[in-house]
Coordinates of C-alpha atoms and ligand atoms in Angstrom, one line a residue:
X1 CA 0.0 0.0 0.0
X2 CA 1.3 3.4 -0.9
X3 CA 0.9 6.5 1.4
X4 CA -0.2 9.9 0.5
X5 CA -0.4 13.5 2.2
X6 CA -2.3 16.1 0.5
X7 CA -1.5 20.6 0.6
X8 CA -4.1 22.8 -0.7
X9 CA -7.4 21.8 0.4
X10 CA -9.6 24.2 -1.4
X11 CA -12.1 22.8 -4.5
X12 CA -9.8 20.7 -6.3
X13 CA -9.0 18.7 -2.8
X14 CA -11.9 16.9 -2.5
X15 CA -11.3 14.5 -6.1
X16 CA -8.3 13.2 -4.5
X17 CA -9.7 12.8 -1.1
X18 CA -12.5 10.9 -2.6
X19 CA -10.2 8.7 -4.4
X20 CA -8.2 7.5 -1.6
X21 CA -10.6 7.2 0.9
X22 CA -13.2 5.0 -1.5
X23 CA -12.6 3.3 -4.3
X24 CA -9.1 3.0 -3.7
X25 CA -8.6 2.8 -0.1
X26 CA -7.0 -0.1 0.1
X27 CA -4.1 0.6 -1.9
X28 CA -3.8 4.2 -1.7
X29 CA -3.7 5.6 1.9
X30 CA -4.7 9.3 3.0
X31 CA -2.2 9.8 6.0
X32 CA -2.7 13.5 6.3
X33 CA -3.7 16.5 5.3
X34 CA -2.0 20.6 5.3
X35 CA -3.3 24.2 4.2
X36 CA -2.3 27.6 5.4
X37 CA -6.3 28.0 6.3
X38 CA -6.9 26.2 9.3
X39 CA -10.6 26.3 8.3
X40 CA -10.5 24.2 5.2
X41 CA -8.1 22.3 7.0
X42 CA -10.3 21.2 9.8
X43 CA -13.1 20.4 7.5
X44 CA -11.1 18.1 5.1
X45 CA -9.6 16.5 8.2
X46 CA -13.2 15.7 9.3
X47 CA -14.9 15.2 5.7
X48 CA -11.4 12.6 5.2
X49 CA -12.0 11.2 8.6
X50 CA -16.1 10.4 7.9
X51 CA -15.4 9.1 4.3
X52 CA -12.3 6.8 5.3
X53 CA -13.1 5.5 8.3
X54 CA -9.1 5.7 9.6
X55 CA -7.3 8.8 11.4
X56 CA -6.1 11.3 9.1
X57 CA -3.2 14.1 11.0
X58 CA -3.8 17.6 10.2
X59 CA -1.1 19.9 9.6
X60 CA -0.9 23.7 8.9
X61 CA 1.1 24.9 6.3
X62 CA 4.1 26.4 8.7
X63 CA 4.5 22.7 9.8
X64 CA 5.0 20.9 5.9
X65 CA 8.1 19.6 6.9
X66 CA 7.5 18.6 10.0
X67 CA 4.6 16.7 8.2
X68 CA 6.7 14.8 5.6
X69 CA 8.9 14.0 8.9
X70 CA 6.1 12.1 10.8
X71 CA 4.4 10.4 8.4
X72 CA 7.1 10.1 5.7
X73 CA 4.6 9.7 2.7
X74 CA 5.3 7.6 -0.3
X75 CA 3.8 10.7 -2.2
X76 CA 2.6 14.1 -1.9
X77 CA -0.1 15.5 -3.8
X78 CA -0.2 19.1 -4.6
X79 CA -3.4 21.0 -5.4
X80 CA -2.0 24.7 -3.5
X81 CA -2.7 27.4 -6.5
X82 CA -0.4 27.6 -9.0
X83 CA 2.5 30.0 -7.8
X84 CA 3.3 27.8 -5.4
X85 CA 3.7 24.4 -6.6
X86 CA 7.3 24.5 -7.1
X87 CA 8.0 25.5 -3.9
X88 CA 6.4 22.5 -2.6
X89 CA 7.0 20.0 -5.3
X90 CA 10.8 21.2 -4.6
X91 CA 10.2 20.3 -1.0
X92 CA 8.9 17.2 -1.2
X93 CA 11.1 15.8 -3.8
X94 CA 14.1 16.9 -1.3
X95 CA 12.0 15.1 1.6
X96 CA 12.8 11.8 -0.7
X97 CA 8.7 11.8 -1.3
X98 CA 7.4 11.5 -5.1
X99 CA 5.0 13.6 -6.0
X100 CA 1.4 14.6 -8.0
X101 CA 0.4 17.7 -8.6
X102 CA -2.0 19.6 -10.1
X103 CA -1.9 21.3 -13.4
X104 CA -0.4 24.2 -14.7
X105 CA 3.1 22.1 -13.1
X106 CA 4.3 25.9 -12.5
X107 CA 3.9 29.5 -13.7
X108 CA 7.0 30.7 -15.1
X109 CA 10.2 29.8 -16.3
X110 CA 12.8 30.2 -13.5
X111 CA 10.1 28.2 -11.2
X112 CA 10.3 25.2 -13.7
X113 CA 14.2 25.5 -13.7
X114 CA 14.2 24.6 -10.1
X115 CA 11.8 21.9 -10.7
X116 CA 14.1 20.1 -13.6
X117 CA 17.1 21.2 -11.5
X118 CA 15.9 19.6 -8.2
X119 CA 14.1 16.4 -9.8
X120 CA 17.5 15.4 -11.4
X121 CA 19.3 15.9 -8.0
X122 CA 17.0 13.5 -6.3
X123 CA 15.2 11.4 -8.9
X124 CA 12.0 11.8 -7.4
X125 CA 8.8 10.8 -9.6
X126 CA 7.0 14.0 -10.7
X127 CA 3.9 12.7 -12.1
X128 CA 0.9 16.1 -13.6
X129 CA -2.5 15.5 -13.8
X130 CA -3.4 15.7 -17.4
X131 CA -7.1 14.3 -16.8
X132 CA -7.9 15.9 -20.5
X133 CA -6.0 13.2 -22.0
X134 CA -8.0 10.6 -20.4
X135 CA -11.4 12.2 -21.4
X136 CA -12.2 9.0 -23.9
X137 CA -13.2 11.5 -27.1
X138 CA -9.8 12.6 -27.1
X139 CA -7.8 9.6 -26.2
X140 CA -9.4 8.3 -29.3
X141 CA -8.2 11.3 -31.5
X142 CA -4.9 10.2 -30.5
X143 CA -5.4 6.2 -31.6
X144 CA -6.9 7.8 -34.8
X145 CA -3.7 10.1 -35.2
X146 CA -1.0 7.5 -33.8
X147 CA -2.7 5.1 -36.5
X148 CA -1.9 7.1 -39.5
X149 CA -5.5 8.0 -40.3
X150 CA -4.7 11.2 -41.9
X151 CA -0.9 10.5 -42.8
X152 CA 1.3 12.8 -40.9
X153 CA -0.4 15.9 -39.1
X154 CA 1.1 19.1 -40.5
X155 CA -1.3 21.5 -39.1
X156 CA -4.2 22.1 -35.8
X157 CA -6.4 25.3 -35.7
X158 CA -7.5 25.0 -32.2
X159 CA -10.4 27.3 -30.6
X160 CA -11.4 27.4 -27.2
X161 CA -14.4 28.9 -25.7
X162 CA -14.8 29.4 -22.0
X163 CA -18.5 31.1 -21.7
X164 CA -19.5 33.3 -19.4
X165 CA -20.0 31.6 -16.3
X166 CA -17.1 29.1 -16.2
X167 CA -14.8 31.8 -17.9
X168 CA -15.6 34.5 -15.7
X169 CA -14.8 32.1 -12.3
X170 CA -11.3 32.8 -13.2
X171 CA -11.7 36.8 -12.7
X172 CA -12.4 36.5 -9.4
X173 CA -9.8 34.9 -7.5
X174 CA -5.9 34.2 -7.7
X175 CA -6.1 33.1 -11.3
X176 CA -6.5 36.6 -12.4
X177 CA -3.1 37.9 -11.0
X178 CA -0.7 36.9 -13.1
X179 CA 2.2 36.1 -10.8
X180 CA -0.6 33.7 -9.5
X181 CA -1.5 31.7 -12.3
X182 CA 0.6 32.6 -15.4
X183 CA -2.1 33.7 -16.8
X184 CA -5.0 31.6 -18.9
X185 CA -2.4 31.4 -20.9
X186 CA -0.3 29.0 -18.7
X187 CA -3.2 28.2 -16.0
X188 CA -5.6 27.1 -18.8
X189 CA -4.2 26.5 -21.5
X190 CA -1.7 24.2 -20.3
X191 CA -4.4 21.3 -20.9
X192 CA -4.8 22.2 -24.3
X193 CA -0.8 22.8 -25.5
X194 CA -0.2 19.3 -23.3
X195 CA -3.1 17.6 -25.3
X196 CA -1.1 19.5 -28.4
X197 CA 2.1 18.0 -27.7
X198 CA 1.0 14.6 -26.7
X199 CA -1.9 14.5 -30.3
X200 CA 1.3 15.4 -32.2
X201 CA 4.2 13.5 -30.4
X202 CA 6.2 16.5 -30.4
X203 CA 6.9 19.8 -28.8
X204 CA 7.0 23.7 -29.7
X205 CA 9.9 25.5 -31.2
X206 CA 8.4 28.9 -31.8
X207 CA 5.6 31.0 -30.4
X208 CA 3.9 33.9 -31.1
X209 CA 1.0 35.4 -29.2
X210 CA -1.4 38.6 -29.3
X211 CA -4.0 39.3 -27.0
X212 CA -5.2 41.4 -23.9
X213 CA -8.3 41.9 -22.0
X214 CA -11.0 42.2 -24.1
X215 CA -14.2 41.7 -21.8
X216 CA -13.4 41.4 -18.4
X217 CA -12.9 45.6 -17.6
X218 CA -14.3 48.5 -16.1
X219 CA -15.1 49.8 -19.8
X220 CA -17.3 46.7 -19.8
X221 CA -19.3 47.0 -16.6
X222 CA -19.9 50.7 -17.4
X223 CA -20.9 50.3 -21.3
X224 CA -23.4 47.6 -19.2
X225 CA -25.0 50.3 -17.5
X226 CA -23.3 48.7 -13.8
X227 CA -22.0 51.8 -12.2
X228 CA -21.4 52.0 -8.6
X229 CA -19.8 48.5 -8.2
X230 CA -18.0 47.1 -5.3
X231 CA -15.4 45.4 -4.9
X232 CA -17.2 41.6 -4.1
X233 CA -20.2 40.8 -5.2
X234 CA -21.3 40.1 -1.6
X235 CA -20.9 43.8 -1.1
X236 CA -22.2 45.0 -4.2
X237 CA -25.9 46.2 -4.5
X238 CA -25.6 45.8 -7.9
X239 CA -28.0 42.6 -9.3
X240 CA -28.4 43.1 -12.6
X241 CA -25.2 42.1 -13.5
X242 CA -24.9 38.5 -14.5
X243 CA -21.9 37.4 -12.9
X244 CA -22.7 37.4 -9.4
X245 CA -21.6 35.0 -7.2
X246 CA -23.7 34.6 -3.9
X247 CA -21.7 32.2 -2.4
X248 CA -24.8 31.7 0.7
X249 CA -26.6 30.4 -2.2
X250 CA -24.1 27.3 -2.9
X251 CA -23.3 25.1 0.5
X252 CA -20.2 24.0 -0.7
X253 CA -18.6 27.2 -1.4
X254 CA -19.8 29.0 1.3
X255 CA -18.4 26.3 3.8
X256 CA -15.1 26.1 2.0
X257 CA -14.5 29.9 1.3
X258 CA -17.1 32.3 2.9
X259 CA -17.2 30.9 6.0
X260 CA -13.2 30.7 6.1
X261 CA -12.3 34.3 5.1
X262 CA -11.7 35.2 8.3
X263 CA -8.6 33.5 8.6
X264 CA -7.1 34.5 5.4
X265 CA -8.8 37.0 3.6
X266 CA -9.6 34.9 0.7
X267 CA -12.5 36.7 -1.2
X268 CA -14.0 34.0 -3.6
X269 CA -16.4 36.5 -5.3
X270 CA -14.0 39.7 -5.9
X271 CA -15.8 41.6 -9.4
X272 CA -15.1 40.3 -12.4
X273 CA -14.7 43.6 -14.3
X274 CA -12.0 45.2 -11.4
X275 CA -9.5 47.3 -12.7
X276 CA -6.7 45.5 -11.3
X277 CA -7.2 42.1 -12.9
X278 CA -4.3 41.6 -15.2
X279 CA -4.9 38.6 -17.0
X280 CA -5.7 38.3 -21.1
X281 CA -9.4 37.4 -21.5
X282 CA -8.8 36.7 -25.1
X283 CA -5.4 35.7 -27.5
X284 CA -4.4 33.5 -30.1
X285 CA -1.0 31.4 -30.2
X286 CA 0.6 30.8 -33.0
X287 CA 3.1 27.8 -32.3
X288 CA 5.7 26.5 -34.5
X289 CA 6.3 22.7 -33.4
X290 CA 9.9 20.3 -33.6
X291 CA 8.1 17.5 -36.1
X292 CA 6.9 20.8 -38.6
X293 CA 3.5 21.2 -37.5
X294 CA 1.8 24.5 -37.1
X295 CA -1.0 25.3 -34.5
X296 CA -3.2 28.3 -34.5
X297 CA -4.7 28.4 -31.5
X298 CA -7.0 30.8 -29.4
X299 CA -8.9 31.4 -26.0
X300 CA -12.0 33.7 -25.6
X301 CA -13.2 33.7 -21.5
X302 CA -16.4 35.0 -22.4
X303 CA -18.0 33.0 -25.3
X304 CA -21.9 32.3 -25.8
X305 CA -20.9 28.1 -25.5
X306 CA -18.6 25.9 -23.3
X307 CA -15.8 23.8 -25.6
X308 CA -13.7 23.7 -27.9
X309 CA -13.4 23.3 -32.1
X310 CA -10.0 21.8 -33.4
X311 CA -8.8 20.4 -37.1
X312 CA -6.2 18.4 -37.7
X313 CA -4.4 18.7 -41.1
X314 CA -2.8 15.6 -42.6
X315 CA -1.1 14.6 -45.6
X316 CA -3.8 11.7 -46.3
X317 CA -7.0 13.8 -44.6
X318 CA -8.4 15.7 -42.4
X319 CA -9.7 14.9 -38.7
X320 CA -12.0 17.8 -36.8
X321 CA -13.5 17.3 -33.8
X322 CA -16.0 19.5 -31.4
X323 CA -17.4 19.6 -27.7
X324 CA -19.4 21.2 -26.5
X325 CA -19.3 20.9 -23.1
X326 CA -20.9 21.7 -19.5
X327 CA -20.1 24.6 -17.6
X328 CA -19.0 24.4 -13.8
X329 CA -17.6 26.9 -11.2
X330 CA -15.2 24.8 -9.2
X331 CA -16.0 23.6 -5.5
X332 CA -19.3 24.6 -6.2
X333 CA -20.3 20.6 -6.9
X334 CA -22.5 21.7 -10.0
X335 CA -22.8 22.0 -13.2
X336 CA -25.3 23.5 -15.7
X337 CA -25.7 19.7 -17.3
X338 CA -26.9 20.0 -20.6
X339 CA -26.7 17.5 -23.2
X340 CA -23.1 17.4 -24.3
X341 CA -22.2 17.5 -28.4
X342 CA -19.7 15.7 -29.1
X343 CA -18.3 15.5 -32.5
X344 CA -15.4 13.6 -34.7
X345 CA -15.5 13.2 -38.8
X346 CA -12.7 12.2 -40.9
X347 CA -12.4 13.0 -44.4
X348 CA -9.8 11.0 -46.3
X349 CA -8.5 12.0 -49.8
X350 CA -10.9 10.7 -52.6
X351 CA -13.4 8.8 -49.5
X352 CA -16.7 10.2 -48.3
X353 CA -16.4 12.3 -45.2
X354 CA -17.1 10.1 -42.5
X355 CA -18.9 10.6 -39.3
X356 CA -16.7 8.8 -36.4
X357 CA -18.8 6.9 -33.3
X358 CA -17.2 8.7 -30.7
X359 CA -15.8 7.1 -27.4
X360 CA -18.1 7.8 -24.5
X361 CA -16.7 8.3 -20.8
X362 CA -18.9 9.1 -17.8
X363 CA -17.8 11.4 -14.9
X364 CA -15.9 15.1 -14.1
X365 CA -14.4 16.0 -17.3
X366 CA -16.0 13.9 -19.8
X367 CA -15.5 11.1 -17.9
X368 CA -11.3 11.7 -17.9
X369 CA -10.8 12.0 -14.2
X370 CA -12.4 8.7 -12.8
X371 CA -10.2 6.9 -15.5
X372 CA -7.3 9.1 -14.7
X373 CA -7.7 8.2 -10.9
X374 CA -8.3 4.4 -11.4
X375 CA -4.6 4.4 -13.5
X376 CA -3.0 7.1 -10.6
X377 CA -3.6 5.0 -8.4
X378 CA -4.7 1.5 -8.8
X379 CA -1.5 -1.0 -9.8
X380 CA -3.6 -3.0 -11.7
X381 CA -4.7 0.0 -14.2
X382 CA -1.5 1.3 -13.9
X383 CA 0.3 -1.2 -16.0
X384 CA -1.1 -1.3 -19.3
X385 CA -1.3 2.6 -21.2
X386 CA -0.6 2.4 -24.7
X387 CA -1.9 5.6 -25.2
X388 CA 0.7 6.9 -22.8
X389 CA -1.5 8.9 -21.1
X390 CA 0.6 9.3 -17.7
X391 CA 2.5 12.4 -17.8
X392 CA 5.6 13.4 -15.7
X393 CA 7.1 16.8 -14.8
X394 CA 8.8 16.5 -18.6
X395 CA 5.8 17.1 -20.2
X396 CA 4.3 19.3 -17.6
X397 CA 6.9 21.6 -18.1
X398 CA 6.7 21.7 -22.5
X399 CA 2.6 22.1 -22.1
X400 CA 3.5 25.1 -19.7
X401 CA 6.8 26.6 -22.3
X402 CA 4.2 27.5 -24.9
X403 CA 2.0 29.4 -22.0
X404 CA 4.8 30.7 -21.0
X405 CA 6.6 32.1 -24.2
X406 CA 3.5 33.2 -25.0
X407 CA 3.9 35.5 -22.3
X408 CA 6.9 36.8 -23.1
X409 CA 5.5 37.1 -26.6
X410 CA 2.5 39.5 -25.2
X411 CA 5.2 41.5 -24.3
X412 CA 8.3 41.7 -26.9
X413 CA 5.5 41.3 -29.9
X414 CA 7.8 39.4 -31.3
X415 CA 8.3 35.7 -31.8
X416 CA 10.2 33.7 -28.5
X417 CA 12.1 30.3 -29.1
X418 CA 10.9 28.0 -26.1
X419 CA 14.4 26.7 -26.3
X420 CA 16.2 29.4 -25.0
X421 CA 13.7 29.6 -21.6
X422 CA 15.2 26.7 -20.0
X423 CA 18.0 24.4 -20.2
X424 CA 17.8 20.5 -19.7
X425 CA 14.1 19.6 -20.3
X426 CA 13.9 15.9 -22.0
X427 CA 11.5 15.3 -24.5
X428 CA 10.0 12.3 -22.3
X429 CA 8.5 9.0 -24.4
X430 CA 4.8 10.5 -24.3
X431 CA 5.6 13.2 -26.6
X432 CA 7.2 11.2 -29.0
X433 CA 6.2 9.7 -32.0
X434 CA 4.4 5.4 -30.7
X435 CA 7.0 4.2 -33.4
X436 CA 10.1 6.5 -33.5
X437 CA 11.0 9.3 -35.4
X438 CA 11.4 13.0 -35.0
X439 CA 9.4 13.9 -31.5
Ligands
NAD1 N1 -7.1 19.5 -13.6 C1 -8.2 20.2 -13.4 O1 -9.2 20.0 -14.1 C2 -8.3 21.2 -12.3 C3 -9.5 21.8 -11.9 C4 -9.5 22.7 -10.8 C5 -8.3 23.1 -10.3 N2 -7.1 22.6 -10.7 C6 -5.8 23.0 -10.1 O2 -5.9 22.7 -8.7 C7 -5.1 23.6 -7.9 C8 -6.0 24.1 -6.8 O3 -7.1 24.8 -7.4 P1 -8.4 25.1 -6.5 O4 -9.4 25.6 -7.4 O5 -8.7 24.0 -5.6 O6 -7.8 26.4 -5.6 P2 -8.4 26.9 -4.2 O7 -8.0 28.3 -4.1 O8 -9.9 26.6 -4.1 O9 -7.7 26.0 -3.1 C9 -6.3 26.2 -2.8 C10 -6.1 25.7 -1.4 O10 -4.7 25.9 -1.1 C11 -4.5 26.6 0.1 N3 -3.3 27.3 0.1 C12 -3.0 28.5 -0.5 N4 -1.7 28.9 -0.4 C13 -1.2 27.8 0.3 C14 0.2 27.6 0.8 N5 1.2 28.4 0.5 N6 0.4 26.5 1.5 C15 -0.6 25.6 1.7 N7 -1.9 25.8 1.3 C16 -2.1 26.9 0.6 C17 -5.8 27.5 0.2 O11 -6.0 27.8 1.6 C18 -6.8 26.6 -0.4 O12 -7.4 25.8 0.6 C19 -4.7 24.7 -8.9 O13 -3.3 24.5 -9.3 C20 -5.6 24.5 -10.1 O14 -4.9 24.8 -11.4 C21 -7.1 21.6 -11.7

């Protein structure tokens, strides 16, 4: 049996808790939980406790080492916000612990220098949580790719649409700082570059980016007619607005985050159209990739439908694919379930296009993370992945490059080489070509 301690115990906590205290309780032991809010700490302690049966220790975030110490984990799993994953991955890994964290694997490019620096020292096991690659609609795009159904992919136009109530969750907290998150363009968009690299069996060269903050503004909110704004929406007398968040309204996010403000100041409901938000609500990546392949890419935060739209260009065809998709806030435990679309056709030279019967997957995520938790965690499902849909810190750190060039992009408006941000990243066997060749 392998043993786990868990930091950061905000939404994304409870899929991991869930995990190892049910379905895979008896191979995958919750020893202990830490946070820097001893609210949410006391509550996953006690939600851990109910679900598991077993003693789980508690430990606040001043005492992490002191933690690893006690218990002296098998693993740690990370799911603090984004700017400081390295600083605990970093930890860990010197504990002599392996570790699984959350998505984006860091924010910027020094961070992930430490990461590669410190992983080689100590040859820890730095597995990311790419559950998008496990969502079965597009595990299958990759055993249509990897097959040769189109000949060799040359070129993806890839649009993503956040609409207006998923999108707008990330103006309202950390995400929208960007020496928080990175950005959408490293926070979010990190899924979609990894599912990039890992579709092609390759990684980026180039990138060029333009974008800013389209939506998400003052100018916005006044233009709306919503003068006289506050700065949360649990302050703000204006109702008319469409984005409020009344966090009394949702049980789950008032226990987690309204009732624990007092011990950090955490404001889960800050206004989306603030003038100090600094993240781009809208860009387009243009990304020049190792193999040849080109991807024109772009993210809109405030679209009329949740998903995404993406061809494939190959030298014997063409693959596109669509979801639309539900919309969630996170921690909130809901979603606006509609009936999700989900699309594939492939159109072969001289063939009739062809509608593909697309793989179905049930659960958060299109059905990706319950799969992604069975082969996390369970030996048994561990051993057989010929999609190579595990994912280390390697391939963390290329899905994040493009965010983070892209970045640098914004700013130069120029193109950046993603070589020249770090030195000593391997292209790791996921990213490569199933049969050889150039990754
Ligand atoms: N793969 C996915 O689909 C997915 C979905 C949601 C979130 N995530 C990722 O999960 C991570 C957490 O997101 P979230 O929405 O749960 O955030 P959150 O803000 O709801 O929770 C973060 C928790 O970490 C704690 N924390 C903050 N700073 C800390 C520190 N220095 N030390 C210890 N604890 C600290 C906070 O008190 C909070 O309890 C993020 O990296 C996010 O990108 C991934």
């Amino acid at each position: 049996m392998k043993t786990y301690v868990q930091v950061g115990l905000g939404g994304r906590h409870r899929m991991f808790r869930q995990a190892l205290t049910g379905r895979h309780f008896e191979w995958a032991r919750l020893k202990a939980v830490c946070d820097s809010n001893p609210g949410r700490l006391a509550i996953a302690k006690s939600q851990a406790e109910e679900e598991g049966g077993v003693p789980v220790a508690a430990y606040e975030a001043a005492d992490f080492e002191r933690m690893l110490a006690d218990i002296k984990p098998d693993c740690v799993i990370v799911t603090t916000p984004d700017w400081t994953h390295d600083d605990y991955i970093v930890r860990a890994l010197e504990a002599g612990c392996d570790v699984l964290t959350e998505k984006p694997l860091t924010i910027d490019a020094a961070r992930l220098q430490r990461i590669i620096d410190t992983q080689r020292k100590t040859g820890g096991v730095v597995t990311v949580t790419f559950n998008y690659r496990f969502t079965p609609p597009r595990t299958q795009l990759k055993e249509l790719l990897e097959a040769g159904t189109i000949g060799e992919v040359t070129g993806i136009t890839f649009d993503w649409n956040l609409d207006r109530r998923h999108g707008a969750d990330y103006f309202r907290r950390w995400h929208r700082e960007k020496k928080k998150s990175g950005g959408l363009e490293v926070h979010k968009s990190t899924h979609h570059f990894d599912l990039v690299n890992w579709w092609l069996g390759s990684v980026p060269e180039t990138v060029y980016a333009t974008g800013g903050r389209r939506f998400y503004k003052p100018d916005t909110a006044e233009r709306m007619g919503l003068s006289g704004r506050a700065p949360r929406c649990r302050d703000c007398r204006v109702n008319n607005c469409g984005f409020r968040l009344d966090m009394n309204e949702i049980e789950n996010l008032k226990r987690l985050y309204l009732d624990c403000e007092e011990h950090d100041g955490y404001f889960r409901d800050r206004c989306v159209f603030a003038a100090d938000i600094d993240i781009e609500d809208t860009y387009r990546v243009q990304a020049q990739y190792r193999n040849g392949a080109v991807l024109n890419y772009t993210l809109v935060a405030f679209a009329a439908w949740e998903g995404y739209a993406i061809t494939f260009y190959g030298t014997e065809g063409t693959l596109t694919h669509s979801y639309v998709e539900n919309s969630t806030i996170n921690g909130a435990n809901l979603a606006v379930r509609r009936a999700e679309q989900v699309k594939t056709t492939l159109s072969r030279f001289g063939e009739e296009l062809q509608a593909i019967e697309v793989w179905k997957g049930k659960g958060e995520h299109g059905g990706g993370d319950p799969l992604m938790l069975d082969m996390l965690f369970d030996p048994a499902s561990a051993a057989e992945d010929r999609w190579r849909r595990l994912a280390d810190f390697r391939a963390g750190g290329w899905s994040i490059l493009t965010g983070i060039a892209a970045n640098r992009s914004l700013i130069e408006k120029a193109p950046v080489t993603v070589a020249d941000l770090v030195n000593g990243l391997e292209v790791p066997p996921d990213l490569q070509p199933a049969a050889g060749g150039k990754p």
